[in-house]
PDB file of C-alpha atoms in Angstrom:
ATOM      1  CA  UNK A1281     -18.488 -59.723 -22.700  1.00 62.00           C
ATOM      2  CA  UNK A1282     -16.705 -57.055 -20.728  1.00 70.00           C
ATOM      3  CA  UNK A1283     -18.016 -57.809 -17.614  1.00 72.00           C
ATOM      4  CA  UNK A1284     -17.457 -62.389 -18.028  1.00 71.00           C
ATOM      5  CA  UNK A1285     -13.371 -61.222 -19.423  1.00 67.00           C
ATOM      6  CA  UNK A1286     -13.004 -59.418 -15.792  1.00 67.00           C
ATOM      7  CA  UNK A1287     -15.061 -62.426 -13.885  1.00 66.00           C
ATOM      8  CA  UNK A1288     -12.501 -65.263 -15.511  1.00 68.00           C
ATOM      9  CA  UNK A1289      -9.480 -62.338 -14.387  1.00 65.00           C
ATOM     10  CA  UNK A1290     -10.931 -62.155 -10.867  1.00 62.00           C
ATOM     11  CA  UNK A1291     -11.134 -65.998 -10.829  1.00 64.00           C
ATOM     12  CA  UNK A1292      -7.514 -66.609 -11.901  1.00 65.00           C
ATOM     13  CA  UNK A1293      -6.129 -64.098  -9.811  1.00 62.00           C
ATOM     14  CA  UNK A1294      -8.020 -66.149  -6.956  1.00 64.00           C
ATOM     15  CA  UNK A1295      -6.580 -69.013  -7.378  1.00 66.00           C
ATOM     16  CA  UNK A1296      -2.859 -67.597  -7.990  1.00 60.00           C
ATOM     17  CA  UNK A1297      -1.066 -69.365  -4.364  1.00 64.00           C
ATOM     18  CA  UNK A1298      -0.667 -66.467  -1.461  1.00 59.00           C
ATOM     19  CA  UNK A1299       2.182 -65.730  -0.924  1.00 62.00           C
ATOM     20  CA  UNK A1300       4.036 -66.189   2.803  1.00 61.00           C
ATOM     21  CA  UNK A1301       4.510 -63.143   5.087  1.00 60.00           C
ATOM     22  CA  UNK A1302       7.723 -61.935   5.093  1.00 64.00           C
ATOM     23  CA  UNK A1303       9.974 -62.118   7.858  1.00 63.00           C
ATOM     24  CA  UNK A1304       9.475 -58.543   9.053  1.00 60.00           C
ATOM     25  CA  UNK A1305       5.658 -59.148   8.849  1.00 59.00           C
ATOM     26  CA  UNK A1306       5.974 -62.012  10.857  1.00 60.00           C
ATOM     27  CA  UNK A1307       7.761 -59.930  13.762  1.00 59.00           C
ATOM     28  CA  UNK A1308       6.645 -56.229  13.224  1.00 59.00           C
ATOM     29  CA  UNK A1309       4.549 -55.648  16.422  1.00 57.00           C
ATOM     30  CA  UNK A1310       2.659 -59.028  16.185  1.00 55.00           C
ATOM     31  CA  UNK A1311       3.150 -60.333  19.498  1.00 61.00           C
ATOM     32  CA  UNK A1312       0.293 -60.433  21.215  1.00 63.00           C
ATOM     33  CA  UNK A1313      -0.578 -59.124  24.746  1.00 68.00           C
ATOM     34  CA  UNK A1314       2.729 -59.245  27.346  1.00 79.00           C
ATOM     35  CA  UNK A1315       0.182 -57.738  30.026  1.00 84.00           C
ATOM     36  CA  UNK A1316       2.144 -57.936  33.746  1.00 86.00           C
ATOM     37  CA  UNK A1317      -0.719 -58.025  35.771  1.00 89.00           C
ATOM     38  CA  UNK A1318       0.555 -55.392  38.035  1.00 90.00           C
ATOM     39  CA  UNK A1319      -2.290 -53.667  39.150  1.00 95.00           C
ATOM     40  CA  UNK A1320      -2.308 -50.358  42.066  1.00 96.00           C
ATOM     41  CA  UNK A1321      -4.596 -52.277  44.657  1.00 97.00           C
ATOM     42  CA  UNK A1322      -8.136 -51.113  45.803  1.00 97.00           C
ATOM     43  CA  UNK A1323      -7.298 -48.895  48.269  1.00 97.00           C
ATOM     44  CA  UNK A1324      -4.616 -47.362  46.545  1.00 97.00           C
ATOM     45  CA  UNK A1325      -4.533 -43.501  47.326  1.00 97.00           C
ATOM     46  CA  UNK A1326      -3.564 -42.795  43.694  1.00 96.00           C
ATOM     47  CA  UNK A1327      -7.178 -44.932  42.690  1.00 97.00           C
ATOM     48  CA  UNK A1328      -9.144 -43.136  44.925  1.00 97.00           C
ATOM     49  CA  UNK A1329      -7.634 -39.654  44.186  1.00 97.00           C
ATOM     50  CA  UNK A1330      -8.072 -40.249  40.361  1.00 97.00           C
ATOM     51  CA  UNK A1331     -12.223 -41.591  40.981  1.00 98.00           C
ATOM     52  CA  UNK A1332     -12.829 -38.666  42.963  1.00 98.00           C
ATOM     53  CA  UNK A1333     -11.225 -35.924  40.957  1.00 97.00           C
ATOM     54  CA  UNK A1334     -12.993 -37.360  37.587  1.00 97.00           C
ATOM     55  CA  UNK A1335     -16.056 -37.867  39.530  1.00 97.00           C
ATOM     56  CA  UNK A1336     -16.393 -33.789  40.633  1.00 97.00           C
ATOM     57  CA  UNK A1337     -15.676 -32.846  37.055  1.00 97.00           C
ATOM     58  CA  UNK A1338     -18.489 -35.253  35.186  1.00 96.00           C
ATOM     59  CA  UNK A1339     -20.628 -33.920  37.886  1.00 96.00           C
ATOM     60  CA  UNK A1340     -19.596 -30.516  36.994  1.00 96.00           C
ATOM     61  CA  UNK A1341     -18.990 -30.134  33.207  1.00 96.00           C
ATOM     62  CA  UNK A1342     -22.042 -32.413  32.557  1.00 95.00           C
ATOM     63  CA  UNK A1343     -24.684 -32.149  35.212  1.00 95.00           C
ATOM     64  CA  UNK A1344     -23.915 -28.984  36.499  1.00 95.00           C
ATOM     65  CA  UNK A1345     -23.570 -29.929  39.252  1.00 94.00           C
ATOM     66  CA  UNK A1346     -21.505 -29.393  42.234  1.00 96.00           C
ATOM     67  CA  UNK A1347     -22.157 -32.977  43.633  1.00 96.00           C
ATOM     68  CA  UNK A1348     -18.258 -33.803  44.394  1.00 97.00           C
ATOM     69  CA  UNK A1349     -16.802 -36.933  46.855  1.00 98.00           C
ATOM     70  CA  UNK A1350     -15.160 -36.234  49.933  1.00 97.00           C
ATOM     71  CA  UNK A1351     -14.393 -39.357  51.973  1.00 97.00           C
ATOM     72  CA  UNK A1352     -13.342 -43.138  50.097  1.00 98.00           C
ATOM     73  CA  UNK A1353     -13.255 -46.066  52.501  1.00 97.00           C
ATOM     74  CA  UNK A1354     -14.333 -49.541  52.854  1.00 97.00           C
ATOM     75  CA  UNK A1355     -12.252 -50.359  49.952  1.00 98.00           C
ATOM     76  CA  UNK A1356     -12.787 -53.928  49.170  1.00 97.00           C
ATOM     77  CA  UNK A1357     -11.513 -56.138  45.993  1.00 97.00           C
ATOM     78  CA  UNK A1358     -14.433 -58.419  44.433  1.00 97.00           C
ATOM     79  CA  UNK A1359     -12.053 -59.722  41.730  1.00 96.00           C
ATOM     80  CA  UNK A1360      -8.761 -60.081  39.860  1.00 96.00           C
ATOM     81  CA  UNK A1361      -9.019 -61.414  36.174  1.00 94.00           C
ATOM     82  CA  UNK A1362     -12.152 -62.994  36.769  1.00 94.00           C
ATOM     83  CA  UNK A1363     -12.268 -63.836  32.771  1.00 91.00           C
ATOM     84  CA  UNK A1364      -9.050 -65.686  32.668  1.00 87.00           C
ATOM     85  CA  UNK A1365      -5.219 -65.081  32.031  1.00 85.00           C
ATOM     86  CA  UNK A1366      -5.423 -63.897  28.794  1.00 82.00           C
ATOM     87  CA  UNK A1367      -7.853 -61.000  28.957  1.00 89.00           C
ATOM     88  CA  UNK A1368      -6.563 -57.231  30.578  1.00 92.00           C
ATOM     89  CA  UNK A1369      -5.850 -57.651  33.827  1.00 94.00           C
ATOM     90  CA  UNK A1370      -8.480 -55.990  35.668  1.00 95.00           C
ATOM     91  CA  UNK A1371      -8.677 -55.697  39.747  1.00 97.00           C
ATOM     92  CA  UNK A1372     -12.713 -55.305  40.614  1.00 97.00           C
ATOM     93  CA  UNK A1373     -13.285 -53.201  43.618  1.00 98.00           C
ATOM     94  CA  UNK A1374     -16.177 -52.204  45.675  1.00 98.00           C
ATOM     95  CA  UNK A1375     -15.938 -48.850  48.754  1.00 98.00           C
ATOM     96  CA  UNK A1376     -17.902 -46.610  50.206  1.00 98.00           C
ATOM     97  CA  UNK A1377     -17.688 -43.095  49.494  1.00 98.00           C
ATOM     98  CA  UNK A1378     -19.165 -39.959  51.330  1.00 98.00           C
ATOM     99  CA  UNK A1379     -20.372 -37.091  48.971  1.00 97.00           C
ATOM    100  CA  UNK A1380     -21.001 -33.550  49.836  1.00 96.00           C
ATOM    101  CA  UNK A1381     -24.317 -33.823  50.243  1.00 95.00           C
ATOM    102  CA  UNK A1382     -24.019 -35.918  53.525  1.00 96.00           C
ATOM    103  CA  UNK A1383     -24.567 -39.269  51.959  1.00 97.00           C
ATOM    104  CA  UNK A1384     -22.583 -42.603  51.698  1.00 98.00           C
ATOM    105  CA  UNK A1385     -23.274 -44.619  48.446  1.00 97.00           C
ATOM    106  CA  UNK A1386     -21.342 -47.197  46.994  1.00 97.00           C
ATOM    107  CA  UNK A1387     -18.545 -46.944  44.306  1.00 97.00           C
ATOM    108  CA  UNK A1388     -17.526 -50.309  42.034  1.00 97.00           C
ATOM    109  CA  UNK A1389     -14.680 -49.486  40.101  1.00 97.00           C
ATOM    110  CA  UNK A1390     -11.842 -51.647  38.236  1.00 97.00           C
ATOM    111  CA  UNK A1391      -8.554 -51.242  37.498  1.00 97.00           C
ATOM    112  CA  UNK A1392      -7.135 -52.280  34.413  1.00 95.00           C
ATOM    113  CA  UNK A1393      -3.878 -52.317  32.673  1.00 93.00           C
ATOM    114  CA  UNK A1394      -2.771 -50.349  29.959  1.00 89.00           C
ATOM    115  CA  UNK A1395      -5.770 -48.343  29.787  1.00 87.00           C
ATOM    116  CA  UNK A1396      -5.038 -45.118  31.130  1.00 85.00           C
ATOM    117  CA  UNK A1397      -3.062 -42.150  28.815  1.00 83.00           C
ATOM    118  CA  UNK A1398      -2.579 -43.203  25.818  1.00 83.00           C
ATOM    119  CA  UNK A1399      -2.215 -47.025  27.012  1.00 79.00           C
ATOM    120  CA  UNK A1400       1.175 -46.438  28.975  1.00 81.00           C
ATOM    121  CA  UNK A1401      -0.462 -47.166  32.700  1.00 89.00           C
ATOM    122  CA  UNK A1402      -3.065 -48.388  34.049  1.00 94.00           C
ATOM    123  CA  UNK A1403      -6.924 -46.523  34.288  1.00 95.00           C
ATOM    124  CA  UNK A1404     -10.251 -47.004  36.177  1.00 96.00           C
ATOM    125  CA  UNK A1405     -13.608 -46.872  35.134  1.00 96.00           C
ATOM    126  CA  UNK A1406     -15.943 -45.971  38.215  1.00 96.00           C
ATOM    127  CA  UNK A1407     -19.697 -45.910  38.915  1.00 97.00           C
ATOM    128  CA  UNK A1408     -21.348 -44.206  42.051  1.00 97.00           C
ATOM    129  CA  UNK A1409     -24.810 -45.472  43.143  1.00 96.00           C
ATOM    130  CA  UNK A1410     -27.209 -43.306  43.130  1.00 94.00           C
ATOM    131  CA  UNK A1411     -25.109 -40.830  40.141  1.00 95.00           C
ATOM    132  CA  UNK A1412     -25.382 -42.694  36.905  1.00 94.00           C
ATOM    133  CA  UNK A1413     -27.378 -39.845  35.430  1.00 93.00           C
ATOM    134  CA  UNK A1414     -27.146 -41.186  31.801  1.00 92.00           C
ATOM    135  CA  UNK A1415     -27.518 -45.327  32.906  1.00 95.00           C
ATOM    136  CA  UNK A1416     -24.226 -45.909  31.599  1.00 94.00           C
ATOM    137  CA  UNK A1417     -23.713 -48.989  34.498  1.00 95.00           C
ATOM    138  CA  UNK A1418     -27.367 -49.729  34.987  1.00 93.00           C
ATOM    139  CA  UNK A1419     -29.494 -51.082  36.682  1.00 93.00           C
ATOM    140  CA  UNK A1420     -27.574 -49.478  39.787  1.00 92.00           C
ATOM    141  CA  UNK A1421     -23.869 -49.411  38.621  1.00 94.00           C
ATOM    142  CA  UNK A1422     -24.058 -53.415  38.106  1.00 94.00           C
ATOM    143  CA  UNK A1423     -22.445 -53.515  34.905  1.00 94.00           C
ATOM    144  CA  UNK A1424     -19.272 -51.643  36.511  1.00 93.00           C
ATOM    145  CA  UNK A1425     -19.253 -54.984  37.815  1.00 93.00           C
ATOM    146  CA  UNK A1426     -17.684 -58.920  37.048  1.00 92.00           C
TER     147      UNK A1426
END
């Protein structure tokens, strides 16, 4: 009897009308993305220096290795919001870089807004052929990719 007196509760309270946000609900941080879409390009020494110092430490901290890049050139952009206005503005990029082991590979990275430090600037997310240890961007760095 309980248990059918809290079901017909439940039920009523259900169908009690909802109630409009209030005005500050309406406006409290509820408006959307306001993305720029200013974006460092490819060949941006800022890019590169950020890709190669992150590269050396993953390398280091995680594959003990000392596997670090030396040379970044061939920059070339692949895309810029290939999925449409209202996604983050990312810039896809494609270079070549020369590691300390002698060898050139290829490095796709994109740029994106408001993904760096805590949101406040942009970031890049990187994948060297040939160094995706854990297949994070496999098969060969293709999902770093459009």
């Amino acid at each position: 009897m309980r248990i059918a007196g809290l079901a017909a509760v439940l039920l009523a309270a259900s169908c009690a009308p909802a109630l409009a946000a209030s005005a500050l609900e309406k406006n409290f941080w509820l408006s959307g993305p306001n993305y720029d879409a200013v974006l460092p390009h490819c060949a941006d020494k800022a890019v590169s220096d950020q890709i190669a110092a992150r590269f050396a430490r993953k390398e280091s901290n995680y594959w003990h290795s000392n596997l670090a890049i030396q040379q970044i050139d061939r920059h070339r952009q692949v895309a810029f919001r290939p999925w449409g206005a209202s996604y983050i503005p990312r810039r896809f990029c494609v270079a070549r870089v020369l590691t300390n082991d002698g060898h050139y590979r290829r490095v796709s990275y994109a740029i994106a807004e408001d993904t760096g430090w805590i949101g406040a600037s942009w970031g890049v997310e990187w994948c060297v052929d040939g160094t995706d240890h854990n297949l994070a961007y496999a098969p060969a760095c293709k999902m770093a990719r459009p």
